[in-house]
PDB file of C-alpha atoms in Angstrom:
ATOM      1  CA  MET Q   1      16.824  -6.689 -33.632  1.00 64.00           C
ATOM      2  CA  GLY Q   2      14.411  -9.660 -33.603  1.00 87.00           C
ATOM      3  CA  ARG Q   3      10.672  -9.260 -33.990  1.00 95.00           C
ATOM      4  CA  ILE Q   4       9.438  -5.662 -33.902  1.00 97.00           C
ATOM      5  CA  GLY Q   5       6.216  -4.846 -32.065  1.00 98.00           C
ATOM      6  CA  ILE Q   6       4.271  -1.967 -33.605  1.00 98.00           C
ATOM      7  CA  MET Q   7       1.537  -0.229 -31.639  1.00 97.00           C
ATOM      8  CA  ALA Q   8      -0.966   2.549 -32.271  1.00 95.00           C
ATOM      9  CA  ALA Q   9      -3.985   3.908 -30.421  1.00 91.00           C
ATOM     10  CA  LEU Q  10      -6.375   4.296 -33.358  1.00 89.00           C
ATOM     11  CA  HIS Q  11      -7.202   2.013 -36.278  1.00 90.00           C
ATOM     12  CA  ASP Q  12      -6.445   4.577 -38.995  1.00 85.00           C
ATOM     13  CA  GLU Q  13      -2.854   4.708 -37.743  1.00 85.00           C
ATOM     14  CA  ILE Q  14      -2.177   1.017 -38.506  1.00 89.00           C
ATOM     15  CA  SER Q  15      -4.711   0.164 -41.231  1.00 89.00           C
ATOM     16  CA  SER Q  16      -2.190   0.561 -44.059  1.00 87.00           C
ATOM     17  CA  LEU Q  17       0.318  -1.633 -42.224  1.00 91.00           C
ATOM     18  CA  LEU Q  18      -2.228  -4.405 -41.874  1.00 93.00           C
ATOM     19  CA  GLU Q  19      -2.889  -4.187 -45.594  1.00 92.00           C
ATOM     20  CA  ALA Q  20       0.864  -4.400 -46.254  1.00 91.00           C
ATOM     21  CA  MET Q  21       1.082  -7.608 -44.202  1.00 93.00           C
ATOM     22  CA  GLY Q  22      -1.288  -9.271 -46.654  1.00 90.00           C
ATOM     23  CA  PRO Q  23      -3.437 -12.382 -46.258  1.00 90.00           C
ATOM     24  CA  ASP Q  24      -0.643 -14.484 -44.748  1.00 89.00           C
ATOM     25  CA  ALA Q  25      -0.683 -12.527 -41.475  1.00 95.00           C
ATOM     26  CA  SER Q  26      -1.721 -14.546 -38.440  1.00 97.00           C
ATOM     27  CA  ARG Q  27      -4.216 -13.090 -35.962  1.00 97.00           C
ATOM     28  CA  THR Q  28      -4.181 -13.896 -32.237  1.00 98.00           C
ATOM     29  CA  ARG Q  29      -6.751 -12.414 -29.861  1.00 98.00           C
ATOM     30  CA  ILE Q  30      -5.575 -11.694 -26.301  1.00 98.00           C
ATOM     31  CA  GLY Q  31      -7.205  -9.335 -23.823  1.00 97.00           C
ATOM     32  CA  ARG Q  32      -9.756  -8.133 -26.424  1.00 96.00           C
ATOM     33  CA  ARG Q  33      -6.972  -7.065 -28.774  1.00 97.00           C
ATOM     34  CA  ASP Q  34      -6.011  -8.588 -32.114  1.00 97.00           C
ATOM     35  CA  TYR Q  35      -2.281  -9.122 -32.598  1.00 98.00           C
ATOM     36  CA  TYR Q  36      -1.235  -9.604 -36.223  1.00 98.00           C
ATOM     37  CA  THR Q  37       2.048 -11.433 -36.800  1.00 97.00           C
ATOM     38  CA  GLY Q  38       3.750 -11.637 -40.166  1.00 96.00           C
ATOM     39  CA  ALA Q  39       6.195  -9.663 -42.265  1.00 94.00           C
ATOM     40  CA  ILE Q  40       6.330  -6.240 -43.896  1.00 92.00           C
ATOM     41  CA  HIS Q  41       9.001  -5.762 -46.546  1.00 88.00           C
ATOM     42  CA  GLY Q  42      10.779  -8.833 -45.238  1.00 89.00           C
ATOM     43  CA  ARG Q  43      10.851  -7.736 -41.584  1.00 93.00           C
ATOM     44  CA  GLU Q  44       9.130  -9.870 -38.949  1.00 96.00           C
ATOM     45  CA  VAL Q  45       6.561  -7.813 -37.055  1.00 97.00           C
ATOM     46  CA  VAL Q  46       3.572  -8.001 -34.762  1.00 98.00           C
ATOM     47  CA  VAL Q  47       1.088  -5.147 -35.211  1.00 98.00           C
ATOM     48  CA  VAL Q  48      -1.637  -4.297 -32.717  1.00 98.00           C
ATOM     49  CA  LEU Q  49      -4.247  -1.656 -32.002  1.00 97.00           C
ATOM     50  CA  ALA Q  50      -3.515  -0.777 -28.368  1.00 97.00           C
ATOM     51  CA  ARG Q  51      -6.454   1.616 -27.965  1.00 95.00           C
ATOM     52  CA  VAL Q  52      -6.364   4.923 -26.122  1.00 96.00           C
ATOM     53  CA  GLY Q  53      -4.771   5.722 -22.772  1.00 97.00           C
ATOM     54  CA  LYS Q  54      -1.855   4.688 -20.587  1.00 98.00           C
ATOM     55  CA  VAL Q  55      -3.421   1.540 -19.101  1.00 98.00           C
ATOM     56  CA  ALA Q  56      -4.396   0.199 -22.516  1.00 98.00           C
ATOM     57  CA  ALA Q  57      -0.941   0.957 -23.896  1.00 98.00           C
ATOM     58  CA  ALA Q  58       0.896  -0.613 -20.955  1.00 98.00           C
ATOM     59  CA  ALA Q  59      -1.180  -3.799 -21.055  1.00 98.00           C
ATOM     60  CA  THR Q  60      -0.572  -4.140 -24.778  1.00 98.00           C
ATOM     61  CA  ALA Q  61       3.167  -3.543 -24.451  1.00 98.00           C
ATOM     62  CA  VAL Q  62       3.459  -6.272 -21.808  1.00 98.00           C
ATOM     63  CA  THR Q  63       1.646  -8.727 -24.075  1.00 98.00           C
ATOM     64  CA  LEU Q  64       3.887  -7.857 -27.030  1.00 98.00           C
ATOM     65  CA  ILE Q  65       6.957  -8.579 -24.933  1.00 98.00           C
ATOM     66  CA  ARG Q  66       5.812 -11.651 -22.992  1.00 98.00           C
ATOM     67  CA  GLU Q  67       3.554 -13.422 -25.476  1.00 98.00           C
ATOM     68  CA  PHE Q  68       5.071 -12.416 -28.830  1.00 98.00           C
ATOM     69  CA  ASP Q  69       8.733 -11.991 -27.886  1.00 97.00           C
ATOM     70  CA  ALA Q  70       8.941  -8.473 -29.323  1.00 98.00           C
ATOM     71  CA  ARG Q  71      12.599  -7.443 -29.129  1.00 97.00           C
ATOM     72  CA  THR Q  72      11.852  -3.814 -29.975  1.00 98.00           C
ATOM     73  CA  VAL Q  73       8.597  -1.880 -29.480  1.00 98.00           C
ATOM     74  CA  VAL Q  74       7.602   1.098 -31.631  1.00 98.00           C
ATOM     75  CA  PHE Q  75       4.579   3.310 -30.954  1.00 98.00           C
ATOM     76  CA  ALA Q  76       3.233   5.505 -33.762  1.00 96.00           C
ATOM     77  CA  GLY Q  77       0.389   7.983 -33.685  1.00 93.00           C
ATOM     78  CA  LEU Q  78      -0.789  11.571 -33.331  1.00 93.00           C
ATOM     79  CA  ALA Q  79      -0.058  14.260 -30.757  1.00 93.00           C
ATOM     80  CA  GLY Q  80      -0.847  17.857 -29.932  1.00 92.00           C
ATOM     81  CA  ALA Q  81       1.919  20.449 -30.069  1.00 93.00           C
ATOM     82  CA  VAL Q  82       3.112  21.941 -26.784  1.00 95.00           C
ATOM     83  CA  SER Q  83       6.217  23.781 -27.931  1.00 96.00           C
ATOM     84  CA  ASP Q  84       5.826  26.862 -30.123  1.00 92.00           C
ATOM     85  CA  GLN Q  85       8.576  25.404 -32.318  1.00 95.00           C
ATOM     86  CA  VAL Q  86       6.412  22.439 -33.371  1.00 95.00           C
ATOM     87  CA  ALA Q  87       3.790  22.842 -36.090  1.00 92.00           C
ATOM     88  CA  VAL Q  88       0.906  20.808 -37.491  1.00 91.00           C
ATOM     89  CA  GLY Q  89       2.318  18.243 -39.905  1.00 92.00           C
ATOM     90  CA  ASP Q  90       5.679  17.986 -38.136  1.00 95.00           C
ATOM     91  CA  VAL Q  91       6.950  14.695 -36.716  1.00 97.00           C
ATOM     92  CA  VAL Q  92       8.353  14.356 -33.202  1.00 98.00           C
ATOM     93  CA  VAL Q  93      10.612  11.405 -32.396  1.00 98.00           C
ATOM     94  CA  ALA Q  94      10.960  10.977 -28.635  1.00 98.00           C
ATOM     95  CA  THR Q  95      14.296  10.993 -26.876  1.00 98.00           C
ATOM     96  CA  SER Q  96      12.499  10.508 -23.551  1.00 98.00           C
ATOM     97  CA  LEU Q  97       8.940  10.414 -22.215  1.00 98.00           C
ATOM     98  CA  LEU Q  98       7.237  11.539 -19.004  1.00 98.00           C
ATOM     99  CA  GLN Q  99       3.736  11.210 -17.494  1.00 98.00           C
ATOM    100  CA  HIS Q 100       2.527  14.766 -16.970  1.00 98.00           C
ATOM    101  CA  ASP Q 101      -0.434  13.665 -14.831  1.00 97.00           C
ATOM    102  CA  LEU Q 102       1.547  11.523 -12.365  1.00 97.00           C
ATOM    103  CA  ASP Q 103       1.896  13.168  -8.950  1.00 97.00           C
ATOM    104  CA  ALA Q 104       2.482  11.103  -5.812  1.00 97.00           C
ATOM    105  CA  SER Q 105       3.862  14.056  -3.848  1.00 96.00           C
ATOM    106  CA  PRO Q 106       4.753  14.615  -1.096  1.00 97.00           C
ATOM    107  CA  LEU Q 107       5.722  10.939  -0.861  1.00 96.00           C
ATOM    108  CA  PHE Q 108       7.636  11.173  -4.141  1.00 97.00           C
ATOM    109  CA  PRO Q 109       8.638  14.084  -6.378  1.00 97.00           C
ATOM    110  CA  CYS Q 110       6.035  15.202  -8.872  1.00 97.00           C
ATOM    111  CA  TYR Q 111       6.149  13.142 -12.108  1.00 98.00           C
ATOM    112  CA  GLU Q 112       8.410  10.486 -10.560  1.00 98.00           C
ATOM    113  CA  VAL Q 113       7.196   6.888 -10.877  1.00 98.00           C
ATOM    114  CA  PRO Q 114       7.111   5.556  -7.313  1.00 97.00           C
ATOM    115  CA  LEU Q 115       9.819   2.996  -6.514  1.00 95.00           C
ATOM    116  CA  LEU Q 116      11.538   3.420  -9.873  1.00 97.00           C
ATOM    117  CA  ASP Q 117      13.332   6.658  -8.881  1.00 96.00           C
ATOM    118  CA  ARG Q 118      12.778   8.280 -12.257  1.00 97.00           C
ATOM    119  CA  SER Q 119      10.240  10.391 -14.083  1.00 98.00           C
ATOM    120  CA  ARG Q 120      11.687  10.219 -17.600  1.00 98.00           C
ATOM    121  CA  PHE Q 121      12.191   7.094 -19.634  1.00 98.00           C
ATOM    122  CA  ASP Q 122      14.654   7.212 -22.497  1.00 98.00           C
ATOM    123  CA  THR Q 123      13.996   5.678 -25.885  1.00 98.00           C
ATOM    124  CA  ASP Q 124      16.486   3.517 -27.763  1.00 98.00           C
ATOM    125  CA  PRO Q 125      18.966   5.856 -29.517  1.00 98.00           C
ATOM    126  CA  SER Q 126      19.645   3.729 -32.599  1.00 97.00           C
ATOM    127  CA  THR Q 127      15.992   2.915 -33.271  1.00 97.00           C
ATOM    128  CA  SER Q 128      14.988   6.537 -32.739  1.00 98.00           C
ATOM    129  CA  GLU Q 129      17.737   7.767 -35.035  1.00 98.00           C
ATOM    130  CA  ALA Q 130      16.616   5.349 -37.753  1.00 97.00           C
ATOM    131  CA  LEU Q 131      13.017   6.525 -37.399  1.00 97.00           C
ATOM    132  CA  SER Q 132      14.148  10.157 -37.585  1.00 98.00           C
ATOM    133  CA  ARG Q 133      15.966   9.503 -40.857  1.00 97.00           C
ATOM    134  CA  CYS Q 134      12.989   7.669 -42.308  1.00 97.00           C
ATOM    135  CA  ALA Q 135      10.629  10.441 -41.207  1.00 97.00           C
ATOM    136  CA  GLN Q 136      12.798  13.071 -42.862  1.00 97.00           C
ATOM    137  CA  GLU Q 137      12.962  11.058 -46.089  1.00 96.00           C
ATOM    138  CA  TYR Q 138       9.212  10.598 -46.042  1.00 95.00           C
ATOM    139  CA  LEU Q 139       8.391  14.250 -45.415  1.00 95.00           C
ATOM    140  CA  THR Q 140      10.698  15.578 -48.108  1.00 93.00           C
ATOM    141  CA  GLY Q 141      10.260  12.966 -50.813  1.00 89.00           C
ATOM    142  CA  ILE Q 142       7.090  10.936 -50.447  1.00 92.00           C
ATOM    143  CA  LEU Q 143       4.440  12.868 -48.505  1.00 92.00           C
ATOM    144  CA  PRO Q 144       3.657  15.215 -51.441  1.00 90.00           C
ATOM    145  CA  ARG Q 145       2.875  12.142 -53.549  1.00 90.00           C
ATOM    146  CA  HIS Q 146       0.630  10.565 -50.915  1.00 89.00           C
ATOM    147  CA  VAL Q 147      -1.408  13.578 -49.801  1.00 90.00           C
ATOM    148  CA  PRO Q 148      -2.777  16.185 -52.246  1.00 89.00           C
ATOM    149  CA  ALA Q 149      -1.246  19.640 -51.983  1.00 90.00           C
ATOM    150  CA  GLY Q 150      -4.686  21.140 -51.342  1.00 91.00           C
ATOM    151  CA  THR Q 151      -5.223  18.876 -48.344  1.00 89.00           C
ATOM    152  CA  LEU Q 152      -1.848  19.748 -46.850  1.00 90.00           C
ATOM    153  CA  ALA Q 153      -2.502  23.436 -47.426  1.00 89.00           C
ATOM    154  CA  ALA Q 154      -5.870  23.165 -45.672  1.00 87.00           C
ATOM    155  CA  PHE Q 155      -4.047  22.132 -42.499  1.00 87.00           C
ATOM    156  CA  GLY Q 156      -1.278  24.687 -42.964  1.00 86.00           C
ATOM    157  CA  VAL Q 157       1.335  22.029 -43.720  1.00 90.00           C
ATOM    158  CA  ALA Q 158       4.015  23.581 -45.952  1.00 87.00           C
ATOM    159  CA  LEU Q 159       7.517  22.507 -44.920  1.00 92.00           C
ATOM    160  CA  PRO Q 160       7.055  19.860 -42.217  1.00 94.00           C
ATOM    161  CA  ARG Q 161      10.056  19.100 -40.027  1.00 96.00           C
ATOM    162  CA  VAL Q 162      11.345  16.298 -37.813  1.00 98.00           C
ATOM    163  CA  HIS Q 163      12.065  17.108 -34.157  1.00 98.00           C
ATOM    164  CA  ARG Q 164      13.827  15.072 -31.470  1.00 98.00           C
ATOM    165  CA  GLY Q 165      13.003  15.648 -27.816  1.00 98.00           C
ATOM    166  CA  VAL Q 166      10.660  15.085 -24.880  1.00 98.00           C
ATOM    167  CA  ILE Q 167       7.119  13.780 -25.367  1.00 98.00           C
ATOM    168  CA  ILE Q 168       4.696  13.908 -22.438  1.00 98.00           C
ATOM    169  CA  SER Q 169       1.739  11.587 -21.844  1.00 98.00           C
ATOM    170  CA  GLY Q 170      -1.395  11.667 -19.713  1.00 97.00           C
ATOM    171  CA  ASP Q 171      -4.874  10.211 -19.455  1.00 97.00           C
ATOM    172  CA  ARG Q 172      -6.487  13.399 -20.698  1.00 93.00           C
ATOM    173  CA  PHE Q 173      -7.045  14.752 -24.180  1.00 88.00           C
ATOM    174  CA  VAL Q 174      -5.518  18.205 -24.062  1.00 88.00           C
ATOM    175  CA  GLY Q 175      -7.789  20.508 -26.030  1.00 80.00           C
ATOM    176  CA  CYS Q 176      -7.698  23.781 -24.127  1.00 84.00           C
ATOM    177  CA  GLY Q 177      -5.396  26.755 -24.527  1.00 83.00           C
ATOM    178  CA  LEU Q 178      -5.132  27.234 -20.771  1.00 87.00           C
ATOM    179  CA  ALA Q 179      -4.177  23.585 -20.234  1.00 90.00           C
ATOM    180  CA  VAL Q 180      -1.454  23.591 -22.877  1.00 91.00           C
ATOM    181  CA  ARG Q 181       0.006  26.826 -21.504  1.00 92.00           C
ATOM    182  CA  LYS Q 182       0.148  25.213 -18.062  1.00 94.00           C
ATOM    183  CA  LEU Q 183       2.009  22.217 -19.482  1.00 95.00           C
ATOM    184  CA  ARG Q 184       4.397  24.548 -21.298  1.00 95.00           C
ATOM    185  CA  ASP Q 185       5.136  26.435 -18.070  1.00 96.00           C
ATOM    186  CA  GLU Q 186       5.620  23.300 -15.953  1.00 97.00           C
ATOM    187  CA  LEU Q 187       7.532  21.254 -18.553  1.00 98.00           C
ATOM    188  CA  PRO Q 188       9.259  23.786 -20.806  1.00 97.00           C
ATOM    189  CA  ASP Q 189      11.232  21.181 -22.766  1.00 97.00           C
ATOM    190  CA  ALA Q 190       8.132  19.192 -23.773  1.00 98.00           C
ATOM    191  CA  LEU Q 191       7.538  19.187 -27.523  1.00 98.00           C
ATOM    192  CA  CYS Q 192       4.117  17.530 -27.694  1.00 97.00           C
ATOM    193  CA  VAL Q 193       1.467  15.774 -25.630  1.00 96.00           C
ATOM    194  CA  GLU Q 194      -0.348  12.474 -26.160  1.00 96.00           C
ATOM    195  CA  MET Q 195      -1.931   9.676 -24.106  1.00 97.00           C
ATOM    196  CA  GLU Q 196       0.175   6.495 -24.343  1.00 98.00           C
ATOM    197  CA  GLY Q 197       3.888   6.824 -25.037  1.00 98.00           C
ATOM    198  CA  ALA Q 198       5.301   7.250 -21.524  1.00 98.00           C
ATOM    199  CA  ALA Q 199       3.449   4.150 -20.320  1.00 98.00           C
ATOM    200  CA  VAL Q 200       4.972   2.097 -23.133  1.00 98.00           C
ATOM    201  CA  ALA Q 201       8.424   3.496 -22.374  1.00 98.00           C
ATOM    202  CA  GLN Q 202       8.070   2.585 -18.696  1.00 98.00           C
ATOM    203  CA  VAL Q 203       7.063  -0.996 -19.474  1.00 98.00           C
ATOM    204  CA  CYS Q 204       9.951  -1.367 -21.924  1.00 98.00           C
ATOM    205  CA  TYR Q 205      12.341   0.043 -19.316  1.00 98.00           C
ATOM    206  CA  GLU Q 206      11.184  -2.508 -16.740  1.00 98.00           C
ATOM    207  CA  TYR Q 207      11.578  -5.378 -19.245  1.00 98.00           C
ATOM    208  CA  ASP Q 208      14.871  -4.079 -20.702  1.00 98.00           C
ATOM    209  CA  VAL Q 209      13.358  -3.926 -24.192  1.00 98.00           C
ATOM    210  CA  PRO Q 210      14.353  -1.084 -26.550  1.00 98.00           C
ATOM    211  CA  CYS Q 211      11.492   1.198 -27.529  1.00 98.00           C
ATOM    212  CA  ALA Q 212      10.834   4.172 -29.770  1.00 98.00           C
ATOM    213  CA  VAL Q 213       7.901   6.565 -30.040  1.00 98.00           C
ATOM    214  CA  PHE Q 214       7.136   8.940 -32.882  1.00 98.00           C
ATOM    215  CA  ARG Q 215       4.188  11.264 -33.252  1.00 96.00           C
ATOM    216  CA  THR Q 216       2.703  13.276 -36.078  1.00 94.00           C
ATOM    217  CA  ILE Q 217       1.436  16.665 -34.911  1.00 93.00           C
ATOM    218  CA  SER Q 218      -2.284  16.951 -35.673  1.00 87.00           C
ATOM    219  CA  ASP Q 219      -3.207  20.079 -33.695  1.00 80.00           C
ATOM    220  CA  ARG Q 220      -2.045  22.765 -31.290  1.00 75.00           C
ATOM    221  CA  ALA Q 221      -3.670  21.080 -28.243  1.00 62.00           C
ATOM    222  CA  ASP Q 222      -5.857  24.185 -27.962  1.00 64.00           C
ATOM    223  CA  ASP Q 223      -9.604  24.834 -28.101  1.00 62.00           C
ATOM    224  CA  GLY Q 224      -9.823  23.647 -31.711  1.00 61.00           C
ATOM    225  CA  ALA Q 225      -7.876  20.448 -31.078  1.00 55.00           C
ATOM    226  CA  SER Q 226     -10.787  17.993 -31.163  1.00 55.00           C
ATOM    227  CA  VAL Q 227     -11.908  19.105 -34.623  1.00 56.00           C
ATOM    228  CA  SER Q 228      -8.354  19.317 -35.990  1.00 67.00           C
ATOM    229  CA  PHE Q 229      -7.431  15.905 -34.569  1.00 72.00           C
ATOM    230  CA  SER Q 230     -10.350  14.030 -36.116  1.00 75.00           C
ATOM    231  CA  ASP Q 231     -10.042  15.694 -39.504  1.00 78.00           C
ATOM    232  CA  PHE Q 232      -6.271  15.315 -39.665  1.00 82.00           C
ATOM    233  CA  LEU Q 233      -6.522  11.652 -38.656  1.00 79.00           C
ATOM    234  CA  SER Q 234      -8.880  10.729 -41.466  1.00 78.00           C
ATOM    235  CA  ARG Q 235      -7.289  12.810 -44.233  1.00 83.00           C
ATOM    236  CA  VAL Q 236      -3.552  12.842 -43.497  1.00 84.00           C
ATOM    237  CA  ALA Q 237      -2.252  10.914 -40.490  1.00 81.00           C
ATOM    238  CA  ARG Q 238      -2.652   7.355 -41.792  1.00 79.00           C
ATOM    239  CA  TYR Q 239      -0.206   8.146 -44.586  1.00 87.00           C
ATOM    240  CA  TYR Q 240       2.441   9.442 -42.188  1.00 90.00           C
ATOM    241  CA  SER Q 241       2.489   6.403 -39.898  1.00 90.00           C
ATOM    242  CA  ALA Q 242       2.483   3.839 -42.692  1.00 89.00           C
ATOM    243  CA  GLY Q 243       4.962   5.721 -44.864  1.00 92.00           C
ATOM    244  CA  ILE Q 244       7.513   6.223 -42.105  1.00 95.00           C
ATOM    245  CA  LEU Q 245       7.181   2.715 -40.684  1.00 94.00           C
ATOM    246  CA  GLU Q 246       7.405   0.997 -44.055  1.00 92.00           C
ATOM    247  CA  ARG Q 247      10.648   2.859 -44.810  1.00 93.00           C
ATOM    248  CA  PHE Q 248      11.925   1.938 -41.345  1.00 95.00           C
ATOM    249  CA  LEU Q 249      11.087  -1.745 -41.790  1.00 94.00           C
ATOM    250  CA  THR Q 250      12.642  -1.862 -45.228  1.00 92.00           C
ATOM    251  CA  ALA Q 251      15.866  -0.422 -43.805  1.00 90.00           C
ATOM    252  CA  GLN Q 252      15.840  -2.985 -40.974  1.00 85.00           C
ATOM    253  CA  ALA Q 253      15.227  -6.017 -43.217  1.00 73.00           C
TER     254      ALA Q 253
END
């Protein structure tokens, strides 16, 4: 698999991974981002805070591939639920990703990336399957040891599940019931919404680099999303990302 590039939009989502890399990690600053190269559980990685949004994510993905020779790119982070079947505390592993705010019609079909003749970008099946297994193992065996039962109960997390399916991305934080209902009507197979994954998947497609994206559901993308997102990030989410990725890296070593 070669070196694995690991990306996230917010510091809390990678802070535990940086700690796991230890003092021997090497830091390189490019484009106002710090890229940390080293090993986690014997697996060679480069970890970076991409920041928020599709442009930031795309620029970071290109640098991972061209400057650090990442042979696989994994994006981890939070998302808001779109599907009624997805609950707070669940994990969604993408099978494909689409930009819900891309519309160059009538020149091109809505959602289609001009000149690429596609709107959906598939993730790497084997990497995604491995992440799904690790996520399931984490949710059933380790999460209750990492996060107090009272904290999980406060967010309504009881029996979190792993889902596989479509993740949609856009340069807008979706925190409105009307907006999420519109997305559900227009893209009925979408499981959750975030702000980076589809851009990363497009870059990886153009460079022929396998990619995977997994998201922990922090909110319902409704009118209470901003409060739920921030609280869930600080109290729960950092454990999900680190726990799943560390199991994944151990399995890949």
